[in-house]
mmCIF file of C-alpha atoms and ligand atoms in Angstrom:
data_model
loop_
_atom_site.group_PDB
_atom_site.id
_atom_site.type_symbol
_atom_site.label_atom_id
_atom_site.label_comp_id
_atom_site.label_asym_id
_atom_site.label_seq_id
_atom_site.Cartn_x
_atom_site.Cartn_y
_atom_site.Cartn_z
ATOM 1 C CA MET A 30 -9.595 154.570 48.801
ATOM 2 C CA THR A 31 -8.049 157.530 49.474
ATOM 3 C CA THR A 32 -5.912 159.708 46.407
ATOM 4 C CA GLY A 33 -1.794 158.947 47.662
ATOM 5 C CA THR A 34 -2.615 155.976 49.489
ATOM 6 C CA THR A 35 0.474 153.447 49.025
ATOM 7 C CA PRO A 36 0.958 149.920 51.191
ATOM 8 C CA TRP A 37 2.623 152.122 53.277
ATOM 9 C CA THR A 38 -0.296 154.551 54.283
ATOM 10 C CA ALA A 39 -1.996 154.370 57.851
ATOM 11 C CA LEU A 40 -5.339 153.094 58.293
ATOM 12 C CA ARG A 41 -7.483 153.802 60.869
ATOM 13 C CA LEU A 42 -10.078 150.735 61.847
ATOM 14 C CA ARG A 43 -12.250 152.213 64.902
ATOM 15 C CA GLU A 44 -9.764 153.993 67.126
ATOM 16 C CA VAL A 45 -6.779 151.652 66.084
ATOM 17 C CA PRO A 46 -4.612 153.663 63.883
ATOM 18 C CA ILE A 47 -2.159 150.880 61.898
ATOM 19 C CA PRO A 48 0.735 152.458 60.637
ATOM 20 C CA ASN A 49 0.704 150.841 56.892
ATOM 21 C CA ARG A 50 -0.981 148.471 55.165
ATOM 22 C CA VAL A 51 1.531 145.648 54.683
ATOM 23 C CA TRP A 52 0.478 142.758 57.481
ATOM 24 C CA LEU A 53 1.738 139.450 58.677
ATOM 25 C CA SER A 54 -0.664 136.751 58.032
ATOM 26 C CA PRO A 55 -1.751 134.528 60.278
ATOM 27 C CA MET A 56 0.305 130.991 60.523
ATOM 28 C CA CYS A 57 0.529 128.366 62.934
ATOM 29 C CA GLN A 58 3.582 127.709 64.285
ATOM 30 C CA TYR A 59 2.100 124.330 66.252
ATOM 31 C CA SER A 60 4.834 125.435 68.711
ATOM 32 C CA ALA A 61 2.388 126.398 72.029
ATOM 33 C CA ASP A 62 3.302 124.882 75.371
ATOM 34 C CA GLU A 63 1.311 122.107 76.818
ATOM 35 C CA SER A 64 -1.259 124.140 78.659
ATOM 36 C CA GLY A 65 -1.929 125.879 75.437
ATOM 37 C CA ALA A 66 0.214 129.046 75.816
ATOM 38 C CA PRO A 67 2.845 131.001 73.874
ATOM 39 C CA THR A 68 6.406 130.134 74.055
ATOM 40 C CA ASP A 69 9.863 131.815 73.457
ATOM 41 C CA TRP A 70 9.433 130.711 70.271
ATOM 42 C CA HIS A 71 6.394 132.882 69.396
ATOM 43 C CA LEU A 72 8.396 135.680 71.181
ATOM 44 C CA ALA A 73 11.007 135.256 68.268
ATOM 45 C CA HIS A 74 8.951 134.641 65.783
ATOM 46 C CA TYR A 75 6.453 137.509 65.885
ATOM 47 C CA GLY A 76 8.959 139.764 67.562
ATOM 48 C CA ALA A 77 11.302 139.569 64.507
ATOM 49 C CA ARG A 78 8.375 140.010 62.227
ATOM 50 C CA ALA A 79 7.122 143.261 64.488
ATOM 51 C CA ALA A 80 10.816 144.360 63.945
ATOM 52 C CA GLY A 81 10.600 143.581 60.439
ATOM 53 C CA GLY A 82 8.042 146.385 59.856
ATOM 54 C CA VAL A 83 4.751 145.191 59.284
ATOM 55 C CA GLY A 84 1.939 147.475 60.026
ATOM 56 C CA MET A 85 0.193 144.720 61.732
ATOM 57 C CA VAL A 86 1.094 141.245 63.586
ATOM 58 C CA LEU A 87 -1.912 139.107 63.257
ATOM 59 C CA VAL A 88 -0.706 135.990 65.437
ATOM 60 C CA GLU A 89 -1.782 132.746 64.405
ATOM 61 C CA CYS A 90 -5.101 130.503 64.615
ATOM 62 C CA THR A 91 -5.884 130.606 68.580
ATOM 63 C CA ALA A 92 -8.061 128.256 69.761
ATOM 64 C CA VAL A 93 -11.640 129.336 71.607
ATOM 65 C CA ALA A 94 -11.831 125.735 73.476
ATOM 66 C CA ALA A 95 -9.894 122.773 74.007
ATOM 67 C CA ASP A 96 -11.728 120.587 71.701
ATOM 68 C CA LEU A 97 -12.102 123.615 68.759
ATOM 69 C CA ARG A 98 -8.032 123.231 68.454
ATOM 70 C CA THR A 99 -6.797 121.676 65.504
ATOM 71 C CA THR A 100 -3.994 119.796 67.063
ATOM 72 C CA THR A 101 -2.413 119.448 70.930
ATOM 73 C CA ALA A 102 0.574 122.444 69.857
ATOM 74 C CA ASP A 103 -1.991 125.094 69.019
ATOM 75 C CA LEU A 104 -2.036 128.762 71.047
ATOM 76 C CA GLY A 105 -5.424 129.025 72.941
ATOM 77 C CA LEU A 106 -7.472 131.809 74.952
ATOM 78 C CA TYR A 107 -9.280 129.760 77.041
ATOM 79 C CA THR A 108 -7.797 129.658 80.520
ATOM 80 C CA GLU A 109 -5.509 132.333 82.903
ATOM 81 C CA ASP A 110 -1.975 130.294 82.342
ATOM 82 C CA GLN A 111 -2.653 130.934 77.972
ATOM 83 C CA VAL A 112 -3.896 134.751 78.670
ATOM 84 C CA ARG A 113 -0.581 135.278 80.869
ATOM 85 C CA GLY A 114 1.411 134.045 77.996
ATOM 86 C CA HIS A 115 -0.335 136.359 75.390
ATOM 87 C CA ARG A 116 0.186 139.399 77.333
ATOM 88 C CA ARG A 117 3.631 138.987 77.338
ATOM 89 C CA LEU A 118 3.742 138.410 73.390
ATOM 90 C CA ALA A 119 1.228 141.152 72.599
ATOM 91 C CA ALA A 120 3.376 143.425 74.986
ATOM 92 C CA ALA A 121 6.457 142.613 73.183
ATOM 93 C CA ILE A 122 4.499 143.190 69.401
ATOM 94 C CA LYS A 123 3.674 146.529 70.205
ATOM 95 C CA SER A 124 7.153 147.459 72.081
ATOM 96 C CA ILE A 125 8.514 147.023 68.897
ATOM 97 C CA GLY A 126 6.412 148.639 67.147
ATOM 98 C CA SER A 127 3.999 146.919 65.535
ATOM 99 C CA ILE A 128 -0.054 146.626 66.063
ATOM 100 C CA PRO A 129 -0.262 143.535 68.109
ATOM 101 C CA ALA A 130 -3.531 141.268 66.575
ATOM 102 C CA VAL A 131 -4.618 137.436 67.022
ATOM 103 C CA GLN A 132 -6.639 135.322 65.109
ATOM 104 C CA LEU A 133 -9.443 133.369 67.204
ATOM 105 C CA GLY A 134 -10.523 130.008 65.771
ATOM 106 C CA ALA A 135 -12.953 127.509 65.699
ATOM 107 C CA ALA A 136 -11.796 124.098 63.755
ATOM 108 C CA GLY A 137 -14.313 122.400 63.011
ATOM 109 C CA ARG A 138 -14.644 119.618 61.112
ATOM 110 C CA LYS A 139 -10.644 119.755 60.672
ATOM 111 C CA SER A 140 -9.993 119.921 64.456
ATOM 112 C CA SER A 141 -8.141 117.021 66.476
ATOM 113 C CA HIS A 142 -5.265 116.308 63.435
ATOM 114 C CA GLY A 143 -1.474 115.698 64.114
ATOM 115 C CA ILE A 144 1.097 118.379 63.795
ATOM 116 C CA PRO A 145 2.210 118.907 60.002
ATOM 117 C CA TRP A 146 5.439 118.202 60.243
ATOM 118 C CA ASP A 147 5.031 114.910 62.552
ATOM 119 C CA ASN A 148 3.808 112.926 59.313
ATOM 120 C CA ALA A 149 5.439 114.045 56.357
ATOM 121 C CA GLY A 150 3.270 116.978 55.874
ATOM 122 C CA THR A 151 -0.122 114.848 55.761
ATOM 123 C CA ARG A 152 -2.933 115.747 57.632
ATOM 124 C CA HIS A 153 -3.594 113.033 59.793
ATOM 125 C CA ALA A 154 -6.593 112.219 62.701
ATOM 126 C CA VAL A 155 -5.815 111.878 66.528
ATOM 127 C CA PRO A 156 -8.136 109.959 67.789
ATOM 128 C CA PRO A 157 -9.613 110.417 70.823
ATOM 129 C CA HIS A 158 -7.869 107.412 72.649
ATOM 130 C CA GLU A 159 -4.249 109.114 71.022
ATOM 131 C CA GLY A 160 -5.019 112.026 73.034
ATOM 132 C CA GLY A 161 -6.911 113.736 70.633
ATOM 133 C CA TRP A 162 -11.082 114.552 71.064
ATOM 134 C CA GLN A 163 -14.219 114.200 69.051
ATOM 135 C CA PRO A 164 -14.236 117.334 66.492
ATOM 136 C CA LEU A 165 -18.018 119.159 65.704
ATOM 137 C CA ALA A 166 -19.292 120.146 62.585
ATOM 138 C CA PRO A 167 -22.361 121.213 61.172
ATOM 139 C CA SER A 168 -22.914 118.094 60.130
ATOM 140 C CA PRO A 169 -21.405 114.719 60.295
ATOM 141 C CA ILE A 170 -19.446 114.556 57.123
ATOM 142 C CA PRO A 171 -15.340 113.890 57.623
ATOM 143 C CA PHE A 172 -13.166 116.005 55.883
ATOM 144 C CA ALA A 173 -10.875 113.535 53.730
ATOM 145 C CA GLY A 174 -8.535 111.386 56.063
ATOM 146 C CA LEU A 175 -9.695 112.950 59.638
ATOM 147 C CA THR A 176 -12.266 111.871 61.988
ATOM 148 C CA VAL A 177 -16.140 111.729 61.452
ATOM 149 C CA PRO A 178 -17.118 114.928 63.423
ATOM 150 C CA THR A 179 -20.298 115.054 65.902
ATOM 151 C CA GLU A 180 -23.222 117.320 64.663
ATOM 152 C CA MET A 181 -23.201 120.376 66.497
ATOM 153 C CA SER A 182 -26.226 120.407 68.983
ATOM 154 C CA THR A 183 -28.299 123.114 70.206
ATOM 155 C CA GLU A 184 -26.591 123.148 72.834
ATOM 156 C CA ASP A 185 -23.162 122.962 71.688
ATOM 157 C CA GLY A 186 -23.642 126.193 69.681
ATOM 158 C CA THR A 187 -24.437 128.107 72.296
ATOM 159 C CA ARG A 188 -21.575 126.798 74.360
ATOM 160 C CA VAL A 189 -19.271 127.614 71.147
ATOM 161 C CA LEU A 190 -20.917 131.119 71.222
ATOM 162 C CA GLU A 191 -19.917 131.596 75.053
ATOM 163 C CA ASP A 192 -16.342 130.552 73.997
ATOM 164 C CA LEU A 193 -16.112 132.845 71.714
ATOM 165 C CA ARG A 194 -17.150 135.847 73.841
ATOM 166 C CA ARG A 195 -14.812 134.951 76.545
ATOM 167 C CA ALA A 196 -12.283 134.505 74.045
ATOM 168 C CA ALA A 197 -12.776 137.925 72.773
ATOM 169 C CA ARG A 198 -12.736 138.904 76.668
ATOM 170 C CA ASN A 199 -9.092 137.235 77.201
ATOM 171 C CA ALA A 200 -7.812 138.649 74.134
ATOM 172 C CA HIS A 201 -8.358 142.008 74.986
ATOM 173 C CA ARG A 202 -7.262 141.700 78.565
ATOM 174 C CA ALA A 203 -4.304 140.198 76.841
ATOM 175 C CA GLY A 204 -3.723 143.555 75.654
ATOM 176 C CA TYR A 205 -4.029 142.527 71.733
ATOM 177 C CA GLU A 206 -6.048 146.041 69.607
ATOM 178 C CA VAL A 207 -6.984 143.721 67.194
ATOM 179 C CA ILE A 208 -9.305 140.624 66.814
ATOM 180 C CA GLU A 209 -9.964 138.451 63.582
ATOM 181 C CA LEU A 210 -12.218 135.408 63.574
ATOM 182 C CA HIS A 211 -11.192 132.705 60.939
ATOM 183 C CA GLY A 212 -14.188 131.862 58.919
ATOM 184 C CA ALA A 213 -12.097 130.838 55.810
ATOM 185 C CA ASN A 214 -9.909 127.565 54.944
ATOM 186 C CA GLY A 215 -12.736 125.155 55.892
ATOM 187 C CA TYR A 216 -12.935 125.427 59.896
ATOM 188 C CA LEU A 217 -16.183 125.844 61.384
ATOM 189 C CA LEU A 218 -17.721 129.181 60.118
ATOM 190 C CA HIS A 219 -17.038 128.234 56.839
ATOM 191 C CA GLU A 220 -18.542 125.110 57.289
ATOM 192 C CA PHE A 221 -21.483 126.473 58.407
ATOM 193 C CA LEU A 222 -21.669 128.555 55.187
ATOM 194 C CA SER A 223 -20.770 126.069 52.298
ATOM 195 C CA PRO A 224 -23.779 124.216 51.212
ATOM 196 C CA LEU A 225 -21.000 121.195 50.736
ATOM 197 C CA THR A 226 -20.566 120.893 54.329
ATOM 198 C CA ASN A 227 -23.788 122.071 55.894
ATOM 199 C CA HIS A 228 -26.751 119.502 55.113
ATOM 200 C CA ARG A 229 -28.846 120.998 58.603
ATOM 201 C CA THR A 230 -32.381 121.004 58.462
ATOM 202 C CA ASP A 231 -32.669 123.232 61.755
ATOM 203 C CA GLU A 232 -32.455 126.934 61.752
ATOM 204 C CA TRP A 233 -28.880 126.799 60.826
ATOM 205 C CA GLY A 234 -29.134 125.170 57.704
ATOM 206 C CA GLY A 235 -31.139 125.244 54.630
ATOM 207 C CA ASP A 236 -30.678 128.226 51.877
ATOM 208 C CA ARG A 237 -27.868 130.987 52.163
ATOM 209 C CA GLN A 238 -29.518 132.706 54.235
ATOM 210 C CA ARG A 239 -30.249 130.411 56.752
ATOM 211 C CA ARG A 240 -26.740 129.004 57.108
ATOM 212 C CA MET A 241 -25.299 132.421 57.603
ATOM 213 C CA ARG A 242 -27.203 132.500 60.750
ATOM 214 C CA PHE A 243 -24.614 130.757 62.861
ATOM 215 C CA PRO A 244 -21.790 132.606 61.591
ATOM 216 C CA LEU A 245 -23.223 135.768 61.945
ATOM 217 C CA GLN A 246 -24.306 134.864 65.628
ATOM 218 C CA MET A 247 -20.168 133.899 66.344
ATOM 219 C CA VAL A 248 -19.440 137.755 64.778
ATOM 220 C CA GLN A 249 -22.469 139.159 67.324
ATOM 221 C CA ALA A 250 -20.545 136.725 70.171
ATOM 222 C CA LEU A 251 -17.266 138.569 69.371
ATOM 223 C CA ARG A 252 -18.623 141.778 69.276
ATOM 224 C CA GLU A 253 -19.934 141.155 72.979
ATOM 225 C CA GLY A 254 -16.752 140.451 74.488
ATOM 226 C CA TRP A 255 -14.819 143.278 71.909
ATOM 227 C CA PRO A 256 -14.451 146.140 73.101
ATOM 228 C CA GLN A 257 -16.663 148.803 70.733
ATOM 229 C CA ASP A 258 -13.678 151.065 69.676
ATOM 230 C CA ARG A 259 -11.484 148.246 68.731
ATOM 231 C CA PRO A 260 -11.831 146.642 65.210
ATOM 232 C CA LEU A 261 -12.999 143.085 64.377
ATOM 233 C CA LEU A 262 -11.897 141.697 61.330
ATOM 234 C CA LEU A 263 -13.143 138.427 59.497
ATOM 235 C CA ARG A 264 -10.920 136.239 57.109
ATOM 236 C CA LEU A 265 -13.590 134.291 54.464
ATOM 237 C CA PRO A 266 -13.048 132.508 51.296
ATOM 238 C CA ALA A 267 -14.093 134.506 48.311
ATOM 239 C CA GLU A 268 -15.663 131.649 46.770
ATOM 240 C CA ASP A 269 -15.159 127.608 47.527
ATOM 241 C CA LEU A 270 -13.080 126.710 44.062
ATOM 242 C CA ILE A 271 -15.195 123.917 44.397
ATOM 243 C CA GLU A 272 -18.406 122.714 41.488
ATOM 244 C CA GLY A 273 -21.484 123.145 44.003
ATOM 245 C CA GLY A 274 -19.720 125.200 46.743
ATOM 246 C CA LEU A 275 -19.873 128.718 47.610
ATOM 247 C CA THR A 276 -19.411 131.040 44.865
ATOM 248 C CA THR A 277 -18.317 134.819 44.886
ATOM 249 C CA GLU A 278 -22.191 136.306 44.487
ATOM 250 C CA ASP A 279 -22.765 134.025 47.783
ATOM 251 C CA MET A 280 -19.837 135.241 49.882
ATOM 252 C CA THR A 281 -20.322 139.361 48.623
ATOM 253 C CA ALA A 282 -23.579 138.655 50.116
ATOM 254 C CA VAL A 283 -21.979 137.359 53.148
ATOM 255 C CA ALA A 284 -19.542 140.220 53.578
ATOM 256 C CA ALA A 285 -22.236 142.484 53.146
ATOM 257 C CA ARG A 286 -24.367 141.343 56.168
ATOM 258 C CA MET A 287 -21.191 140.643 58.259
ATOM 259 C CA GLY A 288 -20.278 144.640 57.714
ATOM 260 C CA ALA A 289 -23.648 145.365 58.997
ATOM 261 C CA ALA A 290 -23.065 143.268 62.240
ATOM 262 C CA GLY A 291 -19.801 145.172 63.189
ATOM 263 C CA VAL A 292 -16.994 143.538 60.981
ATOM 264 C CA ASP A 293 -14.638 146.137 59.950
ATOM 265 C CA LEU A 294 -12.740 144.599 57.273
ATOM 266 C CA ILE A 295 -13.096 141.530 55.288
ATOM 267 C CA ASP A 296 -9.633 139.467 54.600
ATOM 268 C CA LEU A 297 -10.077 137.261 51.856
ATOM 269 C CA SER A 298 -8.363 133.746 52.005
ATOM 270 C CA SER A 299 -10.192 131.145 49.522
ATOM 271 C CA GLY A 300 -9.897 127.168 49.227
ATOM 272 C CA ALA A 301 -9.268 124.542 51.518
ATOM 273 C CA LEU A 302 -12.864 123.248 52.311
ATOM 274 C CA SER A 303 -11.824 119.780 50.707
ATOM 275 C CA PRO A 304 -8.989 118.554 49.037
ATOM 276 C CA ASP A 305 -11.101 118.570 46.264
ATOM 277 C CA ALA A 306 -10.756 122.331 45.844
ATOM 278 C CA ARG A 307 -8.888 123.730 42.983
ATOM 279 C CA ARG A 308 -5.386 125.095 44.353
ATOM 280 C CA VAL A 309 -4.683 128.439 42.576
ATOM 281 C CA ALA A 310 -1.193 129.765 41.916
ATOM 282 C CA GLU A 311 -0.981 132.879 40.851
ATOM 283 C CA PRO A 312 0.299 136.272 42.381
ATOM 284 C CA LEU A 313 -2.640 138.499 44.066
ATOM 285 C CA HIS A 314 -4.855 135.899 43.252
ATOM 286 C CA ASN A 315 -7.442 136.441 46.382
ATOM 287 C CA ALA A 316 -6.390 140.432 45.773
ATOM 288 C CA ARG A 317 -8.161 139.884 42.578
ATOM 289 C CA TYR A 318 -11.374 139.267 44.052
ATOM 290 C CA GLY A 319 -11.236 142.885 46.136
ATOM 291 C CA PRO A 320 -13.134 145.202 43.797
ATOM 292 C CA ALA A 321 -16.082 142.633 44.299
ATOM 293 C CA PHE A 322 -16.267 142.863 48.046
ATOM 294 C CA ARG A 323 -15.596 146.111 47.882
ATOM 295 C CA ALA A 324 -18.786 147.008 46.091
ATOM 296 C CA ALA A 325 -20.558 144.826 49.046
ATOM 297 C CA GLY A 326 -19.396 148.146 51.233
ATOM 298 C CA VAL A 327 -16.783 146.578 53.592
ATOM 299 C CA LEU A 328 -12.819 147.130 53.507
ATOM 300 C CA VAL A 329 -10.674 144.702 52.336
ATOM 301 C CA ALA A 330 -7.496 143.000 52.368
ATOM 302 C CA ALA A 331 -6.120 139.551 50.890
ATOM 303 C CA SER A 332 -3.288 137.486 51.547
ATOM 304 C CA GLY A 333 -2.375 134.704 48.566
ATOM 305 C CA LEU A 334 1.579 135.067 46.805
ATOM 306 C CA VAL A 335 1.729 139.193 47.494
ATOM 307 C CA SER A 336 5.445 137.728 47.705
ATOM 308 C CA GLU A 337 7.437 140.261 45.132
ATOM 309 C CA ALA A 338 7.746 143.847 45.975
ATOM 310 C CA GLY A 339 6.445 144.846 42.773
ATOM 311 C CA ARG A 340 2.453 142.966 43.605
ATOM 312 C CA LEU A 341 2.098 145.461 46.623
ATOM 313 C CA ASP A 342 1.495 148.425 44.518
ATOM 314 C CA GLU A 343 -0.095 146.532 42.354
ATOM 315 C CA ALA A 344 -2.688 145.185 45.099
ATOM 316 C CA VAL A 345 -2.945 148.803 47.030
ATOM 317 C CA PRO A 346 -5.056 150.641 46.971
ATOM 318 C CA GLY A 347 -6.505 149.450 43.214
ATOM 319 C CA LEU A 348 -7.685 146.314 44.544
ATOM 320 C CA VAL A 349 -7.271 145.996 48.203
ATOM 321 C CA ASP A 350 -6.847 148.171 51.395
ATOM 322 C CA ALA A 351 -4.190 145.937 52.787
ATOM 323 C CA VAL A 352 -1.938 143.058 51.948
ATOM 324 C CA LEU A 353 -1.713 139.953 54.392
ATOM 325 C CA VAL A 354 1.892 138.261 53.601
ATOM 326 C CA GLY A 355 2.602 134.318 54.582
ATOM 327 C CA ARG A 356 5.055 132.828 53.485
ATOM 328 C CA ALA A 357 7.388 135.310 52.011
ATOM 329 C CA LEU A 358 7.278 136.497 55.550
ATOM 330 C CA LEU A 359 8.511 132.874 57.070
ATOM 331 C CA ARG A 360 11.387 132.792 54.806
ATOM 332 C CA ASP A 361 12.721 136.545 55.778
ATOM 333 C CA PRO A 362 11.488 138.091 58.656
ATOM 334 C CA TYR A 363 12.708 141.698 57.290
ATOM 335 C CA TRP A 364 10.447 140.871 53.881
ATOM 336 C CA ALA A 365 8.164 144.221 54.233
ATOM 337 C CA LEU A 366 11.041 146.544 54.853
ATOM 338 C CA ARG A 367 13.073 145.125 51.826
ATOM 339 C CA ALA A 368 10.046 145.706 50.023
ATOM 340 C CA ARG A 369 10.264 149.609 51.064
ATOM 341 C CA ASN A 370 13.904 149.395 50.640
ATOM 342 C CA ALA A 371 14.065 152.938 49.017
ATOM 343 C CA GLU A 372 14.409 154.718 52.336
ATOM 344 C CA PRO A 373 16.350 152.546 54.732
ATOM 345 C CA LEU A 374 17.467 154.596 57.413
ATOM 346 C CA GLU A 375 13.677 155.928 57.708
ATOM 347 C CA SER A 376 12.233 152.149 57.783
ATOM 348 C CA TRP A 377 14.491 150.012 59.170
ATOM 349 C CA PRO A 378 15.297 149.907 62.782
ATOM 350 C CA LYS A 379 17.691 152.052 64.297
ATOM 351 C CA GLN A 380 19.789 149.692 66.278
ATOM 352 C CA TYR A 381 20.169 148.217 62.168
ATOM 353 C CA HIS A 382 21.269 151.730 60.991
ATOM 354 C CA ARG A 383 25.069 151.014 60.806
ATOM 355 C CA ALA A 384 24.642 148.140 58.418
ATOM 356 C CA PHE A 385 23.373 150.798 55.606
HETATM 357 C C1 FMN B 29 2.438 127.469 57.997
HETATM 358 C C2 FMN B 29 1.774 128.166 57.745
HETATM 359 C C3 FMN B 29 0.923 128.293 59.050
HETATM 360 C C4 FMN B 29 -1.006 128.795 58.370
HETATM 361 N N1 FMN B 29 -1.835 129.262 59.321
HETATM 362 C C5 FMN B 29 -2.815 129.792 59.009
HETATM 363 C C6 FMN B 29 -3.729 130.163 60.188
HETATM 364 O O1 FMN B 29 -3.324 129.953 61.750
HETATM 365 N N2 FMN B 29 -4.820 130.963 59.982
HETATM 366 C C7 FMN B 29 -5.121 131.137 58.717
HETATM 367 O O2 FMN B 29 -5.897 131.882 58.362
HETATM 368 N N3 FMN B 29 -4.173 130.776 57.860
HETATM 369 C C8 FMN B 29 -2.703 129.948 57.537
HETATM 370 N N4 FMN B 29 -2.115 129.978 57.146
HETATM 371 C C9 FMN B 29 -2.522 130.875 55.567
HETATM 372 C C10 FMN B 29 -1.972 132.302 55.707
HETATM 373 O O3 FMN B 29 -2.390 132.663 56.216
HETATM 374 C C11 FMN B 29 -1.711 133.024 53.755
HETATM 375 O O4 FMN B 29 -2.892 132.979 54.112
HETATM 376 C C12 FMN B 29 -1.045 131.590 52.896
HETATM 377 O O5 FMN B 29 0.071 131.271 53.484
HETATM 378 C C13 FMN B 29 -1.124 132.216 51.735
HETATM 379 O O6 FMN B 29 -0.354 133.662 51.290
HETATM 380 P P1 FMN B 29 0.827 133.644 51.027
HETATM 381 O O7 FMN B 29 0.814 133.008 49.457
HETATM 382 O O8 FMN B 29 1.600 134.808 51.551
HETATM 383 O O9 FMN B 29 2.020 132.441 52.053
HETATM 384 C C14 FMN B 29 -1.311 129.285 56.971
HETATM 385 C C15 FMN B 29 0.098 129.360 56.259
HETATM 386 C C16 FMN B 29 1.145 128.491 56.472
HETATM 387 C C17 FMN B 29 2.339 128.381 55.048
#
């Protein structure tokens, strides 16, 4: 942390200078076309947030293989059609003035469910005979209401690692400058880490060190497919918020190992491993863990109710190095510009200057 740092100070990660520390949090739009490629919706949605002054646009969770999607409307980065669509999206974000980034994901036991607004907002399983697929997970323990997943074999694991390598290469070919691996919210990486979802007795299960092995291999696979001069972020829970689940002490140990394995910044987003996870609705609830993670020697960002302008200065740089803003930026693409409103003519796009 440098003296004089504010939420609007640039942050350089490897060779990528990010113009400020207020970033769009990844949020699934469930609006991909039938090939899993971005659509006009994505261009308009992400383009508006780029014009809205966030330093980095982190495109929603994008699957690294068809059977690792959450729904049939997820974006993917495993075919050439998808790469072409992402190339247009990443170029638009960059030309409008933000850093194009994409979150890569493997859904694990939360895979193959319906689109949220199709079933009154509840997550419902879509079985193979209705167009879904069989989910893979560390252990055959279902997420409430979803399909019982298949326990991943060694061959499945090797394939997932190859999927990650390919997706990292594709993200680079598409023009993204930053990638994030989704390792939180109860998806595959998180399921390997947590003792509640990983009951394996092979080399990928057991004590904390052993449960960390496959997640570390996932990070290494991405690093192999991603240029050394580009940053790799990792979204992790700060804790499971469930009795018997991962603690902050576990997670700071994981963060330190991930930092040593080539992760440049840990992005905190807690909970959602199972419906039993406590829901916390306090402002800055993830950012408050920031100092504990910084002590593990990593740069830290956090999402979670950074939704009032005054909270930005409370979070950066005191608690975290950057913030990710989610729902506030769904409600208002110009949220960041309004938060910075003291100097409208310097920060708003010049196309809009006559509004001031
Ligand atoms: C509609 C929606 C979709 C989301 N999709 C993702 C996602 O693709 N990947 C992810 O890591 N988090 C996802 N999240 C979580 C957000 O990125 C963010 O962490 C969360 O909303 C808390 O931040 P907020 O209080 O600023 O909204 C999603 C949240 C919402 C509301």
